[in-house]
Amino acid sequence: EGWLGFLSRISSSDLGWRVFVVNQCHDSLLIETPAGSLQETLDLLRQAFSSVRVVIHGVERSIPHDIAVGNNWRDLKKIS
């Protein structure tokens, strides 16, 4: 199991029914959520991934992440 699988399990447990994991590949996670739940889902995603802490060379850090939103791959817009 990869590192992303570990993170997606933690995050999915917080997000519950709001998301459906469409694809997980290497260091990317593609999810689908109802348009009416977008802001709530974004807030929960940020919280879930920011709460995961790792220690690298004795320094505690959060996992860096980028979030993009769109109706399809071509129209994705980076928002964080």
Backbone as ProteinMPNN parsed JSONL, in Angstrom:
{"seq_chain_A": "EGWLGFLSRISSSDLGWRVFVVNQCHDSLLIETPAGSLQETLDLLRQAFSSVRVVIHGVERSIPHDIAVGNNWRDLKKIS", "coords_chain_A": {"N_chain_A": [[0.853, -1.194, 0.0], [0.54, 2.186, -0.802], [1.704, 5.461, 0.264], [-0.223, 7.404, -0.331], [-2.547, 5.892, -0.321], [-2.821, 5.333, 2.392], [-3.207, 7.966, 3.356], [-5.58, 8.638, 1.982], [-7.428, 6.885, 3.102], [-7.561, 7.829, 5.746], [-8.527, 10.432, 5.277], [-10.915, 9.903, 3.873], [-12.449, 8.711, 5.835], [-13.188, 10.882, 7.364], [-14.668, 12.336, 5.538], [-16.813, 10.835, 4.658], [-19.974, 10.23, 3.185], [-19.839, 12.275, 1.349], [-17.976, 12.177, -0.675], [-16.717, 10.407, -3.534], [-14.29, 8.213, -4.412], [-12.764, 8.399, -7.4], [-10.432, 7.87, -8.82], [-7.158, 6.785, -8.02], [-3.838, 7.316, -8.174], [-0.406, 6.952, -8.089], [0.731, 9.809, -6.727], [-1.695, 11.125, -6.658], [-5.117, 11.904, -6.099], [-8.319, 11.502, -7.182], [-11.455, 12.752, -6.745], [-15.059, 12.705, -6.521], [-17.768, 14.825, -5.873], [-20.967, 16.018, -4.76], [-22.158, 19.043, -6.31], [-23.421, 20.874, -4.629], [-22.219, 20.344, -2.21], [-19.664, 21.222, -2.382], [-18.02, 23.344, -1.143], [-18.034, 22.571, 1.564], [-16.862, 20.042, 1.325], [-14.333, 20.767, 0.316], [-13.324, 22.2, 2.531], [-13.245, 20.126, 4.446], [-11.451, 18.359, 3.191], [-9.07, 19.899, 3.163], [-8.679, 20.176, 5.93], [-8.429, 17.465, 6.706], [-6.116, 16.537, 5.287], [-4.217, 18.357, 6.183], [-4.068, 17.746, 8.837], [-2.625, 15.434, 9.045], [0.446, 14.53, 10.175], [3.948, 14.3, 9.686], [7.251, 13.213, 10.513], [10.25, 14.365, 9.42], [13.585, 13.993, 9.188], [13.729, 14.751, 11.875], [12.072, 16.969, 11.984], [8.8, 18.076, 12.351], [6.167, 17.985, 10.049], [3.396, 19.006, 7.934], [1.559, 17.29, 5.353], [2.196, 18.34, 2.126], [-0.213, 19.593, -0.202], [-2.234, 19.929, -3.122], [-5.198, 21.3, -4.449], [-7.582, 20.95, -6.953], [-10.365, 21.974, -8.925], [-13.043, 21.02, -11.052], [-15.212, 20.25, -13.859], [-14.287, 18.308, -15.545], [-11.217, 16.649, -16.621], [-9.821, 18.426, -18.325], [-10.784, 20.95, -17.621], [-9.949, 21.481, -15.039], [-9.164, 23.605, -12.319], [-6.689, 24.948, -10.352], [-7.013, 25.467, -6.922], [-5.849, 25.526, -4.452]], "CA_chain_A": [[0.0, 0.0, 0.0], [1.302, 3.422, -0.883], [1.464, 6.546, 1.211], [-1.484, 8.046, -0.677], [-3.617, 5.018, 0.146], [-2.928, 5.593, 3.825], [-3.816, 9.287, 3.527], [-6.955, 8.667, 1.486], [-8.265, 6.198, 4.08], [-7.778, 8.76, 6.85], [-9.362, 11.532, 4.807], [-12.235, 9.406, 3.515], [-13.217, 8.455, 7.043], [-13.734, 12.168, 7.782], [-15.535, 12.899, 4.508], [-18.011, 10.02, 4.588], [-20.766, 10.104, 1.956], [-19.687, 13.453, 0.495], [-17.033, 11.974, -1.765], [-16.539, 9.107, -4.16], [-12.948, 8.162, -4.994], [-12.859, 7.996, -8.789], [-9.143, 7.347, -9.257], [-6.012, 7.014, -7.147], [-2.673, 6.892, -8.934], [0.842, 7.548, -7.615], [0.518, 10.789, -5.659], [-2.904, 11.875, -6.972], [-6.394, 11.357, -5.672], [-9.403, 12.16, -7.892], [-12.722, 12.466, -6.079], [-16.277, 13.322, -7.04], [-18.655, 15.243, -4.792], [-22.078, 16.821, -5.283], [-21.84, 20.472, -6.423], [-23.93, 21.563, -3.451], [-21.361, 20.05, -1.063], [-18.281, 21.527, -2.761], [-17.258, 24.096, -0.146], [-17.884, 21.731, 2.755], [-15.889, 19.008, 0.982], [-13.018, 21.414, 0.258], [-12.899, 22.473, 3.909], [-12.903, 18.858, 5.086], [-10.218, 17.85, 2.578], [-7.941, 20.68, 3.684], [-8.495, 19.816, 7.333], [-7.964, 16.086, 6.814], [-4.737, 16.39, 4.831], [-3.342, 19.192, 7.019], [-3.943, 17.159, 10.166], [-1.65, 14.338, 8.997], [1.777, 15.069, 10.442], [5.056, 13.367, 9.538], [8.532, 13.722, 10.996], [11.302, 14.172, 8.429], [14.853, 14.463, 9.748], [13.483, 15.375, 13.165], [11.196, 18.139, 11.874], [7.414, 17.703, 12.097], [5.587, 18.742, 8.936], [2.158, 18.489, 7.358], [1.732, 16.81, 3.989], [1.784, 19.351, 1.147], [-1.27, 19.122, -1.092], [-2.856, 20.877, -4.049], [-6.574, 20.938, -4.759], [-8.106, 21.549, -8.183], [-11.797, 21.712, -9.082], [-13.534, 21.163, -12.415], [-16.181, 19.246, -14.31], [-13.554, 17.261, -16.251], [-9.762, 16.813, -16.507], [-9.367, 19.599, -19.073], [-11.233, 22.189, -16.994], [-9.517, 21.607, -13.645], [-8.536, 24.859, -11.91], [-6.041, 24.823, -9.055], [-7.546, 26.417, -5.956], [-4.985, 25.595, -3.264]], "C_chain_A": [[0.884, 1.236, 0.0], [0.892, 4.427, 0.17], [0.131, 7.219, 0.931], [-2.667, 7.197, -0.234], [-3.881, 5.213, 1.624], [-3.64, 6.924, 4.065], [-5.27, 9.306, 3.089], [-7.891, 7.938, 2.431], [-8.576, 7.119, 5.252], [-8.75, 9.847, 6.426], [-10.776, 11.058, 4.494], [-13.079, 9.133, 4.747], [-13.834, 9.742, 7.569], [-14.791, 12.675, 6.804], [-16.821, 12.112, 4.309], [-18.669, 10.008, 3.225], [-20.52, 11.226, 0.962], [-18.787, 13.214, -0.717], [-17.08, 10.542, -2.278], [-15.162, 9.129, -4.81], [-13.065, 7.575, -6.396], [-11.577, 7.324, -9.238], [-8.081, 7.707, -8.221], [-4.791, 6.461, -7.873], [-1.446, 7.665, -8.46], [0.551, 8.534, -6.486], [-0.721, 11.648, -5.905], [-4.135, 11.128, -6.489], [-7.48, 12.16, -6.374], [-10.706, 11.764, -7.222], [-13.852, 13.192, -6.772], [-17.151, 13.652, -5.841], [-19.811, 16.034, -5.388], [-21.717, 18.31, -5.28], [-22.301, 21.248, -5.199], [-23.097, 21.35, -2.202], [-19.917, 20.471, -1.301], [-17.509, 22.247, -1.664], [-17.017, 23.294, 1.117], [-16.832, 20.642, 2.507], [-14.482, 19.584, 0.918], [-12.481, 21.676, 1.651], [-12.464, 21.204, 4.617], [-11.628, 18.247, 4.509], [-8.998, 18.58, 3.117], [-7.627, 20.299, 5.129], [-7.897, 18.416, 7.477], [-6.501, 15.949, 6.405], [-3.766, 17.241, 5.65], [-3.12, 18.57, 8.392], [-2.964, 15.988, 10.204], [-0.26, 14.939, 9.133], [2.812, 13.961, 10.269], [6.319, 14.028, 10.072], [9.593, 13.356, 9.97], [12.568, 14.811, 8.971], [14.627, 15.259, 11.026], [12.584, 16.598, 13.144], [9.778, 17.667, 11.537], [6.814, 18.611, 11.029], [4.219, 18.163, 8.576], [2.457, 18.069, 5.916], [1.315, 17.917, 3.024], [0.727, 18.771, 0.205], [-1.765, 20.273, -1.961], [-4.264, 20.372, -4.322], [-6.99, 21.685, -6.018], [-9.553, 21.108, -8.338], [-12.182, 21.897, -10.548], [-14.512, 20.055, -12.761], [-15.526, 18.107, -15.077], [-12.061, 17.567, -16.138], [-9.289, 18.118, -17.155], [-9.677, 20.903, -18.344], [-10.811, 22.354, -15.535], [-8.8, 22.935, -13.413], [-7.971, 24.684, -10.514], [-6.587, 25.891, -8.111], [-6.757, 26.463, -4.655], [-3.745, 24.761, -3.461]], "O_chain_A": [[1.869, 1.303, 0.735], [-0.112, 4.271, 0.864], [-0.583, 7.573, 1.87], [-3.689, 7.738, 0.186], [-5.032, 5.254, 2.058], [-4.562, 7.004, 4.876], [-6.108, 9.921, 3.749], [-9.051, 8.331, 2.558], [-9.719, 7.186, 5.704], [-9.7, 10.147, 7.149], [-11.74, 11.75, 4.821], [-14.298, 9.305, 4.711], [-14.91, 9.7, 8.167], [-15.717, 13.376, 7.211], [-17.817, 12.664, 3.84], [-18.0, 9.798, 2.214], [-20.962, 11.126, -0.183], [-18.837, 13.976, -1.683], [-17.432, 9.607, -1.558], [-14.895, 9.971, -5.667], [-13.42, 6.409, -6.565], [-11.615, 6.324, -9.954], [-8.105, 8.786, -7.63], [-4.723, 5.264, -8.154], [-1.454, 8.895, -8.436], [0.161, 8.119, -5.394], [-0.797, 12.777, -5.419], [-4.182, 9.898, -6.475], [-7.564, 13.374, -6.187], [-11.029, 10.58, -7.137], [-13.642, 14.157, -7.507], [-17.264, 12.858, -4.907], [-19.643, 16.665, -6.432], [-21.051, 18.787, -4.362], [-21.628, 22.189, -4.777], [-23.243, 22.091, -1.23], [-19.035, 20.122, -0.516], [-16.428, 21.793, -1.288], [-15.923, 23.329, 1.681], [-16.011, 20.356, 3.38], [-13.537, 18.965, 1.407], [-11.312, 21.407, 1.928], [-11.444, 21.188, 5.306], [-10.819, 17.684, 5.246], [-8.006, 17.952, 3.486], [-6.467, 20.124, 5.502], [-6.976, 18.204, 8.266], [-5.724, 15.307, 7.112], [-2.601, 16.872, 5.793], [-2.106, 18.833, 9.039], [-2.521, 15.589, 11.281], [0.16, 15.753, 8.311], [2.577, 12.818, 10.662], [6.436, 15.253, 10.08], [9.809, 12.179, 9.683], [12.62, 16.021, 9.188], [15.246, 16.301, 11.241], [12.355, 17.208, 14.188], [9.575, 16.947, 10.559], [6.935, 19.835, 11.091], [3.918, 17.005, 8.866], [3.478, 18.449, 5.343], [0.18, 18.39, 3.097], [0.777, 17.59, -0.139], [-1.714, 21.438, -1.566], [-4.495, 19.167, -4.414], [-6.781, 22.892, -6.138], [-9.924, 20.007, -7.932], [-11.704, 22.82, -11.208], [-14.625, 19.057, -12.05], [-16.134, 17.05, -15.249], [-11.679, 18.618, -15.623], [-8.454, 18.828, -16.594], [-8.911, 21.861, -18.44], [-11.272, 23.277, -14.864], [-7.943, 23.339, -14.199], [-8.696, 24.313, -9.592], [-6.623, 27.073, -8.453], [-6.977, 27.355, -3.836], [-2.897, 24.694, -2.571]]}, "name": "protein", "num_of_chains": 1, "seq": "EGWLGFLSRISSSDLGWRVFVVNQCHDSLLIETPAGSLQETLDLLRQAFSSVRVVIHGVERSIPHDIAVGNNWRDLKKIS"}
